[in-house]
Short mmCIF file of C-alpha atoms and ligand atoms in Angstrom, two decimals:
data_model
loop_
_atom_site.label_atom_id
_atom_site.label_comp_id
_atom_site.label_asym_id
_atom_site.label_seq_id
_atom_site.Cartn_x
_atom_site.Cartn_y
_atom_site.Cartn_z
CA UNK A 1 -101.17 114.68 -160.62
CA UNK A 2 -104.21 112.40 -161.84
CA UNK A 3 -104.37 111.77 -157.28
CA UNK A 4 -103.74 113.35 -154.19
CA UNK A 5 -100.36 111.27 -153.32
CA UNK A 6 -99.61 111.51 -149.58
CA UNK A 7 -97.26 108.23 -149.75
CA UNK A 8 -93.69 109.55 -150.27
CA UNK A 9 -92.05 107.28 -147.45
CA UNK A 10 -92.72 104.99 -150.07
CA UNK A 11 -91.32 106.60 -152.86
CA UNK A 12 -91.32 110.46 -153.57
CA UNK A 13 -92.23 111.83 -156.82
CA UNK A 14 -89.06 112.62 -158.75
CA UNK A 15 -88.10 116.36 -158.93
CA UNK A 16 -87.23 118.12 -162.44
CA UNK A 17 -83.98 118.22 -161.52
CA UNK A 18 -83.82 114.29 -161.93
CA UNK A 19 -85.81 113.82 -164.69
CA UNK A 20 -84.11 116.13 -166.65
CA UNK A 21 -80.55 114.41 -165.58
CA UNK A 22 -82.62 111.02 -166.36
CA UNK A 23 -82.81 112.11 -169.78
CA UNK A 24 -79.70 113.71 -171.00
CA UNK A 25 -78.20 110.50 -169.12
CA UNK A 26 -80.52 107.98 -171.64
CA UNK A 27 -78.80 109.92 -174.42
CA UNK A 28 -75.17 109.48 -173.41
CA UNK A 29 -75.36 105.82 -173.79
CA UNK A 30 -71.97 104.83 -173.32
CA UNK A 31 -70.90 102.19 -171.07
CA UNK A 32 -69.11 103.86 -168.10
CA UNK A 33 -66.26 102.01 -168.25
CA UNK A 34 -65.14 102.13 -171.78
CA UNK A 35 -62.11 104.24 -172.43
CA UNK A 36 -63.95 105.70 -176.04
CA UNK A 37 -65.42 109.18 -176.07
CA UNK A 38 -68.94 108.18 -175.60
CA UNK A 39 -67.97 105.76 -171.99
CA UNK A 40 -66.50 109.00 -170.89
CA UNK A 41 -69.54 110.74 -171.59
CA UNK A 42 -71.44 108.60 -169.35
CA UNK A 43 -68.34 108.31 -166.73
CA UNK A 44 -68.43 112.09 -166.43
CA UNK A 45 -72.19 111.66 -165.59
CA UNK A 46 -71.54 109.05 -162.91
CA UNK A 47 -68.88 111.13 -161.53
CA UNK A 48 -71.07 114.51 -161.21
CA UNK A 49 -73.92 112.43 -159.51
CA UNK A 50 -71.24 111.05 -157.29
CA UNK A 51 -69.96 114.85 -156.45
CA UNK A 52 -73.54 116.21 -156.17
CA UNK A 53 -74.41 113.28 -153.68
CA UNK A 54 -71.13 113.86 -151.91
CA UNK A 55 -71.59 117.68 -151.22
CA UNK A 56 -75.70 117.11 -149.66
CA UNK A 57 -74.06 114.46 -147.72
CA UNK A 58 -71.12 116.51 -146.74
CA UNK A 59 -68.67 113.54 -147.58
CA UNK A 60 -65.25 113.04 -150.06
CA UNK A 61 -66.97 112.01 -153.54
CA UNK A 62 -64.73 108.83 -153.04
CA UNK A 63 -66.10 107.79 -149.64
CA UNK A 64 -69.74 107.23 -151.62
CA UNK A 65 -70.29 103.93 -154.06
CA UNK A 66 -73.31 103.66 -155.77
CA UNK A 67 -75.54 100.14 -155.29
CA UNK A 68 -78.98 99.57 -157.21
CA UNK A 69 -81.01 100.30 -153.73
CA UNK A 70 -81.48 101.10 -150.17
CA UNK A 71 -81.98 97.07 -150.08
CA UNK A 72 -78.82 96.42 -151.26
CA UNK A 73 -76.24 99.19 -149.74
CA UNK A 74 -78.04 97.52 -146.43
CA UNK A 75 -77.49 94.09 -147.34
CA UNK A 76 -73.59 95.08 -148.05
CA UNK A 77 -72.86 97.16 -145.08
CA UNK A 78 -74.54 94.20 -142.90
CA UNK A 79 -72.64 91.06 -144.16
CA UNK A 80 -70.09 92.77 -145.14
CA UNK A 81 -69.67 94.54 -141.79
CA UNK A 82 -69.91 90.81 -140.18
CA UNK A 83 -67.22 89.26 -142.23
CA UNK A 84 -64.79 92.07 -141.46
CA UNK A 85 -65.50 92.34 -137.78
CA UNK A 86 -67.17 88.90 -136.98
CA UNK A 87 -63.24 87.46 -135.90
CA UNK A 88 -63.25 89.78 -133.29
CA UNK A 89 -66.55 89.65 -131.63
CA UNK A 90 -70.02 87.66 -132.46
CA UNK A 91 -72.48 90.70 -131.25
CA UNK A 92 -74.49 92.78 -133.03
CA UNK A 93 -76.41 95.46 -131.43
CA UNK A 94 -79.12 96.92 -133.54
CA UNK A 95 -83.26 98.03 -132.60
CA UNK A 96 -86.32 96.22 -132.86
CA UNK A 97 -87.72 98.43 -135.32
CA UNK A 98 -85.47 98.20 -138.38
CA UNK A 99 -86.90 97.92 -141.77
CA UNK A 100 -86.53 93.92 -143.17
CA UNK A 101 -83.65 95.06 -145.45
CA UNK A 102 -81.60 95.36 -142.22
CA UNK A 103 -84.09 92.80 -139.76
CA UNK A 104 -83.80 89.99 -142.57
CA UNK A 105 -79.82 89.84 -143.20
CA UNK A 106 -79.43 89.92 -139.04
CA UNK A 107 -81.65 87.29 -139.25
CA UNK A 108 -79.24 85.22 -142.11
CA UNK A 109 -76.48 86.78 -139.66
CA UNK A 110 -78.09 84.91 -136.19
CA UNK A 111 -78.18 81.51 -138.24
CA UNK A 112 -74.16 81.92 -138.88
CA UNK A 113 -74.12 82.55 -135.07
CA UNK A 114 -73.96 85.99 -134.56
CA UNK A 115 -76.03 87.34 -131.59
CA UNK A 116 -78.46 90.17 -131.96
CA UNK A 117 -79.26 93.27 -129.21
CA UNK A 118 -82.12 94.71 -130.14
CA UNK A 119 -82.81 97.84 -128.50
CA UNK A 120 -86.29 98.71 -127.64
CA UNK A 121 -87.84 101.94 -129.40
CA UNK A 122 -90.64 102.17 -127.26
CA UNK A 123 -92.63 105.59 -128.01
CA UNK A 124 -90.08 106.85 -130.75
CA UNK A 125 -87.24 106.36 -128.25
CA UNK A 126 -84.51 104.60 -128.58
CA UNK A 127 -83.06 102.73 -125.34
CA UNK A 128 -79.95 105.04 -124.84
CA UNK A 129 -79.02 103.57 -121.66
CA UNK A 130 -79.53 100.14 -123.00
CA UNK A 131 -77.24 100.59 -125.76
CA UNK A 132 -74.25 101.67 -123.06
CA UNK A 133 -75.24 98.71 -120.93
CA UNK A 134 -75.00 96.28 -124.51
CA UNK A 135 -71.68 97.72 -125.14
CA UNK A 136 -70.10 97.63 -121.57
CA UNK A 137 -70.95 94.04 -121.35
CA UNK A 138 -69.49 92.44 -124.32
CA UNK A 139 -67.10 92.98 -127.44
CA UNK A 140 -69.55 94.17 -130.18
CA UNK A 141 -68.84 93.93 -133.84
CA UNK A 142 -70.90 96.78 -135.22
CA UNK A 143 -74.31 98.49 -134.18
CA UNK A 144 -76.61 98.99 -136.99
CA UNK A 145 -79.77 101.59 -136.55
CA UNK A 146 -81.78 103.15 -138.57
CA UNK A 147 -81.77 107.53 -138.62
CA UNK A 148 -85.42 107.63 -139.25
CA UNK A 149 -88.51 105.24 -139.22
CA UNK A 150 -90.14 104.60 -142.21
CA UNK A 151 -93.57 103.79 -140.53
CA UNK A 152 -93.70 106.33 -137.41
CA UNK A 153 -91.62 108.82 -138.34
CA UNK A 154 -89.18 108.37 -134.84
CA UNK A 155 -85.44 109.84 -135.64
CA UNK A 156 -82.53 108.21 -133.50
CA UNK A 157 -79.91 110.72 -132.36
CA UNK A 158 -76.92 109.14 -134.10
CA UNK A 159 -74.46 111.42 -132.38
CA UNK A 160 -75.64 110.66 -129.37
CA UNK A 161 -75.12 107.24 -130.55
CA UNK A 162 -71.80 107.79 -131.49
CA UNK A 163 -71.03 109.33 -127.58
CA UNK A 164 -71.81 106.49 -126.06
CA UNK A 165 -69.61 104.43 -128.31
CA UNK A 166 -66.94 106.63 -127.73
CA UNK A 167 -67.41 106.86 -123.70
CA UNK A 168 -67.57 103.00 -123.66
CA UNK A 169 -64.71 102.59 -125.19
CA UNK A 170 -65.87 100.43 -127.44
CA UNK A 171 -64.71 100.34 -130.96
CA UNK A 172 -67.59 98.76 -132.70
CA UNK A 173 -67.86 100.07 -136.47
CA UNK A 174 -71.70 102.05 -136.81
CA UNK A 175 -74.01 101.73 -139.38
CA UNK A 176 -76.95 104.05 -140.31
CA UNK A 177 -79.90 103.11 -142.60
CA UNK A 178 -80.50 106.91 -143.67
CA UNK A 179 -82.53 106.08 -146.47
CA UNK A 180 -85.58 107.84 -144.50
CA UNK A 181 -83.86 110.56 -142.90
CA UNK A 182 -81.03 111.71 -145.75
CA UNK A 183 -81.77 115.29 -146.01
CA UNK A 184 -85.18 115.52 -143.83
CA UNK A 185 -82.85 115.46 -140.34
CA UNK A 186 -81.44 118.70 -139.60
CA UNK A 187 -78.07 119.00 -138.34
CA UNK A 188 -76.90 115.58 -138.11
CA UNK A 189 -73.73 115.23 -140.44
CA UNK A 190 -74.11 111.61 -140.66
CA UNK A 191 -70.67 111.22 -142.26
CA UNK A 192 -68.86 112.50 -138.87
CA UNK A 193 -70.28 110.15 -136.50
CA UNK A 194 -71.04 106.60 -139.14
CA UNK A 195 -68.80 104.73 -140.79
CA UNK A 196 -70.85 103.27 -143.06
CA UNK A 197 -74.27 104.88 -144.33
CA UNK A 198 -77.17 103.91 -146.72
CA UNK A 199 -78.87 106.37 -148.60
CA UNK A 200 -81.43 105.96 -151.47
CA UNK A 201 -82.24 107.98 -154.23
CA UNK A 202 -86.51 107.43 -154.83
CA UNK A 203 -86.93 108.77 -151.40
CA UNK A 204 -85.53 112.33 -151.84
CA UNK A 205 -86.67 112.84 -155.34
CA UNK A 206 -84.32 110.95 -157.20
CA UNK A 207 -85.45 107.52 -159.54
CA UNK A 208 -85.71 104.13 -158.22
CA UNK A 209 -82.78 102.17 -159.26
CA UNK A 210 -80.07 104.08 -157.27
CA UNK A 211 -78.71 103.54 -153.87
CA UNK A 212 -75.32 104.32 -152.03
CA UNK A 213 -73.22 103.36 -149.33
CA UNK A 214 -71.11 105.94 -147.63
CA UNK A 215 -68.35 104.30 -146.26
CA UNK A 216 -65.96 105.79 -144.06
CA UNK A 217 -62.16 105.93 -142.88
CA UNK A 218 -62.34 103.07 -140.25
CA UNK A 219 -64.77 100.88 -142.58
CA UNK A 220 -62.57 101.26 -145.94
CA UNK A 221 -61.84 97.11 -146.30
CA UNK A 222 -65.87 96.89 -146.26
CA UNK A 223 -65.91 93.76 -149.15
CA UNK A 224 -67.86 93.73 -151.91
CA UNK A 225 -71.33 91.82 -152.03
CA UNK A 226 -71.06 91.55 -155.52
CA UNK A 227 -68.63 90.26 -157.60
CA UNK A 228 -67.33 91.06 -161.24
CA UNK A 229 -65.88 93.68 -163.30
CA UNK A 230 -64.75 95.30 -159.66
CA UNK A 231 -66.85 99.10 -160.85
CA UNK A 232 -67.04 101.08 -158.15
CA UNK A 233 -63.49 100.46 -156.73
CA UNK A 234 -63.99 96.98 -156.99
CA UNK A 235 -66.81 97.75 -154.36
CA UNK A 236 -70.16 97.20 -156.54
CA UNK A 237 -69.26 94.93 -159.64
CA UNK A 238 -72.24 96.06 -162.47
CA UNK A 239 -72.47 98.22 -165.07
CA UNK A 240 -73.40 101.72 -163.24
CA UNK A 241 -76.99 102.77 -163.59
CA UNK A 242 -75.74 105.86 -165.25
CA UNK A 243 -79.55 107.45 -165.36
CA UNK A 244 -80.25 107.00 -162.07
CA UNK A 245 -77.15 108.10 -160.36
CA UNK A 246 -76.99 111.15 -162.10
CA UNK A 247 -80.95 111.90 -161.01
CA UNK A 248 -79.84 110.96 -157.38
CA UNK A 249 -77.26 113.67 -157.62
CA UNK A 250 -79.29 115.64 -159.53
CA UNK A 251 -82.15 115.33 -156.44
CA UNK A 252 -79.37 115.73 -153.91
CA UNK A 253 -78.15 118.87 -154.95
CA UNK A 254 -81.65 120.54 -155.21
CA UNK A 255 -83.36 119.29 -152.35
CA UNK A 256 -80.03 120.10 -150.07
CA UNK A 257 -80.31 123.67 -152.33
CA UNK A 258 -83.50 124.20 -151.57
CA UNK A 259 -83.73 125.71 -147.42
CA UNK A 260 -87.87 126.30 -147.30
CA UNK A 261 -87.94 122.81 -147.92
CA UNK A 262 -88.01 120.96 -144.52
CA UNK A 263 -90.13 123.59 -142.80
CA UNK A 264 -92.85 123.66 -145.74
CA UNK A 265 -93.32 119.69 -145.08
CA UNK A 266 -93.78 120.13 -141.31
CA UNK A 267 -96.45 122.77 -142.08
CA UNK A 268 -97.93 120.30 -144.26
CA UNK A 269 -97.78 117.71 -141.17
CA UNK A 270 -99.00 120.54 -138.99
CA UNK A 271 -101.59 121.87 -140.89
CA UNK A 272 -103.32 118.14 -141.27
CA UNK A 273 -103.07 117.93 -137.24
CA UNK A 274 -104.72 120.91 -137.13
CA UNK A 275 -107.34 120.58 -138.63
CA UNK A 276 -108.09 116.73 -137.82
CA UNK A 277 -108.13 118.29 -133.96
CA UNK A 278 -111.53 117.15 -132.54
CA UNK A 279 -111.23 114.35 -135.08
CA UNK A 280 -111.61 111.14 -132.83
CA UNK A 281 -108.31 109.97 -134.54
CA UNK A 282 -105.43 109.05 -132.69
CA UNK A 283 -102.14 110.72 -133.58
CA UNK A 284 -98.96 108.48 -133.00
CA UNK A 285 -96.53 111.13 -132.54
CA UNK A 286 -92.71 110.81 -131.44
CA UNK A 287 -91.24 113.65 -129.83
CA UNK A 288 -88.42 113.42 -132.51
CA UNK A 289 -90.11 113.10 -135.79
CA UNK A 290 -89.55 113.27 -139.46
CA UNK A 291 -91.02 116.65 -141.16
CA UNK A 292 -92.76 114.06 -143.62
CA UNK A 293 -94.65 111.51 -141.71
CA UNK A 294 -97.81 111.51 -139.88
CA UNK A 295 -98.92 108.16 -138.63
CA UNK A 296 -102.45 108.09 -136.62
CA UNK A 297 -105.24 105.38 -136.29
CA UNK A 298 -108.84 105.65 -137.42
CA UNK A 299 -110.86 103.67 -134.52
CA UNK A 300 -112.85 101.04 -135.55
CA UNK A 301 -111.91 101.35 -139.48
CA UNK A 302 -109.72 98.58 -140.22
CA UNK A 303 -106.45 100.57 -142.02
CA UNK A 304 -107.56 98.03 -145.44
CA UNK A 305 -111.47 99.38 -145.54
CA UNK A 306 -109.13 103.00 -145.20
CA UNK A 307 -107.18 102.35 -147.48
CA UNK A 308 -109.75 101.53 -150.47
CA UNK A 309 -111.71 104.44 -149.41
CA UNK A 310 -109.47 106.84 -149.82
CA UNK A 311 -108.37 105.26 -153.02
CA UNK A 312 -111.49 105.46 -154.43
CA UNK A 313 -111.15 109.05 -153.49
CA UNK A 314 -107.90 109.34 -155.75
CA UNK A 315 -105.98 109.73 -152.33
CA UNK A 316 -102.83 107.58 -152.35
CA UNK A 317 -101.47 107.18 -148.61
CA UNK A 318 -100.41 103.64 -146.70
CA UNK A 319 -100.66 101.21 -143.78
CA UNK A 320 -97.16 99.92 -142.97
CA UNK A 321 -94.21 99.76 -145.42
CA UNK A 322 -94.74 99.66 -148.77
CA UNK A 323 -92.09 97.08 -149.34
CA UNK A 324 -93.96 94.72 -146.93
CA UNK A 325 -97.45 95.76 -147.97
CA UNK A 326 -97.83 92.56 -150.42
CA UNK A 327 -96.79 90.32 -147.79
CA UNK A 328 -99.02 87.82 -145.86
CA UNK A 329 -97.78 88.84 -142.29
CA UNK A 330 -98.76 88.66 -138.69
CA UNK A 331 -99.19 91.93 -136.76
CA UNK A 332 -96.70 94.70 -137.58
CA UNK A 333 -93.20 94.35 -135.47
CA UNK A 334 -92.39 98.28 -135.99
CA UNK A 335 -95.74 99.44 -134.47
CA UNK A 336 -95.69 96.87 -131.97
CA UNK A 337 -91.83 97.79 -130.81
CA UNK A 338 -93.26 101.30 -130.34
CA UNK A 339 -96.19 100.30 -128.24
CA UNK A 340 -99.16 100.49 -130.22
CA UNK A 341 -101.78 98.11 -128.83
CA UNK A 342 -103.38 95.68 -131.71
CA UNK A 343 -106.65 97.90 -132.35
CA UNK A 344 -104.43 100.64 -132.92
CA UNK A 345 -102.18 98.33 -135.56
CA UNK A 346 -104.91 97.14 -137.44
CA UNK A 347 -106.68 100.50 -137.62
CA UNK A 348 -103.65 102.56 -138.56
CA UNK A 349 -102.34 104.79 -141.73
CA UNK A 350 -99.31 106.40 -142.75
CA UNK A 351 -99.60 109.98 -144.43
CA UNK A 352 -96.58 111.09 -145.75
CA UNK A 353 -95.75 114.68 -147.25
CA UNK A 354 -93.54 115.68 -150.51
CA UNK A 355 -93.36 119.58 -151.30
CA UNK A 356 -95.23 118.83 -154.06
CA UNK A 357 -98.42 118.25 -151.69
CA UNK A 358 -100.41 121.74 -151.26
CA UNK A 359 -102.39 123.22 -148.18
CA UNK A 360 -105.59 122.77 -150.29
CA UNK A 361 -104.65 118.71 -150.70
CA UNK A 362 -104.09 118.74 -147.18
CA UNK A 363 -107.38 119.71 -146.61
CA UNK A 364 -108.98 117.61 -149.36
CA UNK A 365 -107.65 114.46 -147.72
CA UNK A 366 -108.82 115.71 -144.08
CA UNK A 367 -112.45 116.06 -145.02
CA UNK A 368 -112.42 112.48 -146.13
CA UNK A 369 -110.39 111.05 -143.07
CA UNK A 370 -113.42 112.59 -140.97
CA UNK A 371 -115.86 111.01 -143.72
CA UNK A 372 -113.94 107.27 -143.59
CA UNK A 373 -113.93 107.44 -139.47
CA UNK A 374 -117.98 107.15 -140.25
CA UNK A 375 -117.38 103.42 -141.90
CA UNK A 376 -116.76 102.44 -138.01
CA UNK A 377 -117.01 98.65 -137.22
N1 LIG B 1 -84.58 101.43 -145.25
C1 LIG B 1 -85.67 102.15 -144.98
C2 LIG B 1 -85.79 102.82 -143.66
C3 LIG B 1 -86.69 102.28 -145.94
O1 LIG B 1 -87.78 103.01 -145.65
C4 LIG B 1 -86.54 101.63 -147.19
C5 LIG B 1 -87.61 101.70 -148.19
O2 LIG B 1 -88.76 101.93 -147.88
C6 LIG B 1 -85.36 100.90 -147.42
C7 LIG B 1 -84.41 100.81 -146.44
C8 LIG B 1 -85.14 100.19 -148.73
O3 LIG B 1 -84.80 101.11 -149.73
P1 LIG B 1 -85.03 100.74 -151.28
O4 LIG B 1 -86.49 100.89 -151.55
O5 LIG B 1 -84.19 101.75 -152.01
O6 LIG B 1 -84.55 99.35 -151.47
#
């Protein structure tokens, strides 16, 4: 790598297991859908991805359809989760840390006159008791939460989730933005306690270009957002990005393959706590965390005067979201949802790990965190 990349929350590099699917997909051309020997080439390809994607998951191949993004499987599940349950009940209960591919389409969904919960996440921790409190006191149409926070690393127990919906009584339909968390969560088997999950592919190694949307048993009328040639079960209309869905299966099947994976990030994560000790930075960590994700603050050093130091260092990490990094915004919601006073906001960095990243990089990238916390205001 021509740089140190510690930024793959944002998007991970792409293991060889994708790019080699990548290109033996660019070569079968054919159109997925045609019915000559070349389409069912490429329909073959679509179909392993969807199989390989299916078994990391631990789902039926046909309870996954493949979108073009996280963005999009999360617009889908949202409105279409409102149209099929919004007859029934006008509440939504979701947290106030969601990233704006879920925040933005509740937003669309409040101006149609749906009402929004949003739970707090205070300190990594989502408002359990809150959530049984939200569902006791009115009908709810679906909850939507996220497994894992892109910016502090926080996982949500989504069984424990599911619990509560089942000791309410409630029978709100649950939704889980897993793009984050697919395969860096042990133990949770998403597809036993959500009906209807988003998962992206450039987060576990895949390409960008591919997302999916489990969708389960009690969710199967989900409608389309798109409309068209009715691929994807009439689910996604759009000629499949064959390339990319066979990389995201591709990625799937290694990275769920591969079981010194998860504890070889968190000794990356470790080893930069470590040594960053006596450091004068401050560590934002949730008890339940992400393997991947470090977030701290460098006091005094404004997380833009960071940022171009390090780059000019060849060390790629991030403040916030990448997706909302171009934006002209006001504060941060997430970091201010889990409690971080402003100093702390405006001073802070994300560092996150791909198995790629080495012990020596880690240690490259601490010596200059100590050298940018001399740039102090
Ligand atoms: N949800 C979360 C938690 C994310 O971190 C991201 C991307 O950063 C998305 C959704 C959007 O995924 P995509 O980049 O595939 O649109």
């Amino acid at each position: 790598m021509p740089y140190l990349y510690f930024d793959s929350a944002a998007t991970a590099p792409p293991c060889m297991e994708a790019l080699s699917a990548v290109t033996t997909a660019y070569e079968a051309y054919g159109n997925p859908s045609s019915l000559h020997a070349a389409g069912m080439q490429a329909r073959r390809l679509v179909e392993d991805g969807r199989a390989g994607l299916a078994r990391a998951f631990r789902c039926e191949p046909r309870e996954l359809i493949f979108t073009s993004s996280g963005t999009e499987s999360n617009n889908q599940a949202l409105f279409g989760l409102a149209k099929l349950r919004g007859k029934r009940a006008r509440t939504i209960i979701s947290t106030n840390s969601e990233h704006p591919s879920v925040e933005n389409p509740l937003r669309a969904l409040e101006e149609q006159g749906f009402t929004v919960k949003r739970l707090s996440t205070a300190g990594g921790v989502l408002d359990y008791d809150g959530l049984k409190t939200a569902l006791v006191q009115t009908p709810v149409a679906f909850v939507t939460m996220m497994q894992a926070n892109n910016e502090t690393g926080a996982v949500y127990d989504l069984p424990r989730v599911k619990r509560i919906l089942e000791e309410t009584g409630s029978d709100a339909l649950l939704h889980c933005d897993a793009v984050q968390g697919f395969l860096k969560v042990e133990g949770d088997r998403l597809s036993a306690c959500c009906d209807v999950v988003t998962l992206s592919a450039h987060k576990i190694g895949g390409v960008k270009g591919a997302g999916a949307l489990y969708i389960g048993k009690r969710a199967h009328a989900l409608p389309p957002l798109l409309l068209g040639g009715g691929q994807e079960n009439g689910l996604r209309s759009g000629t499949e990005n064959v390339a990319a869905i066979a990389a995201f299966g591709a990625a799937a099947a290694a990275a769920s393959g591969r079981k010194d994976r998860l504890p070889y990030l968190a000794s990356l994560r470790e080893e930069v706590l470590r040594r960053l000790q006596d450091s004068g930075l401050l560590f934002h960590l949730p008890e339940r965390h992400l393997p991947n994700i470090l977030h701290l603050s460098i006091p005094g050093v404004p997380s833009s005067w960071a940022l171009n130091f390090l780059s000019e260092r060849g060390i790629c990490v991030s403040a916030g979201s990448a997706c909302s990094a171009r934006e002209k915004k006001k504060g941060n919601p997430v970091l201010k949802a889990y409690g971080l006073p402003d100093q702390e906001i405006e001073t802070s960095l994300r560092i996150s790990f791909c198995e790629q990243n080495t012990m020596e990089e880690c240690a490259v990238l601490c010596d200059a965190l100590r050298d940018c916390a001399k740039l102090k205001r």
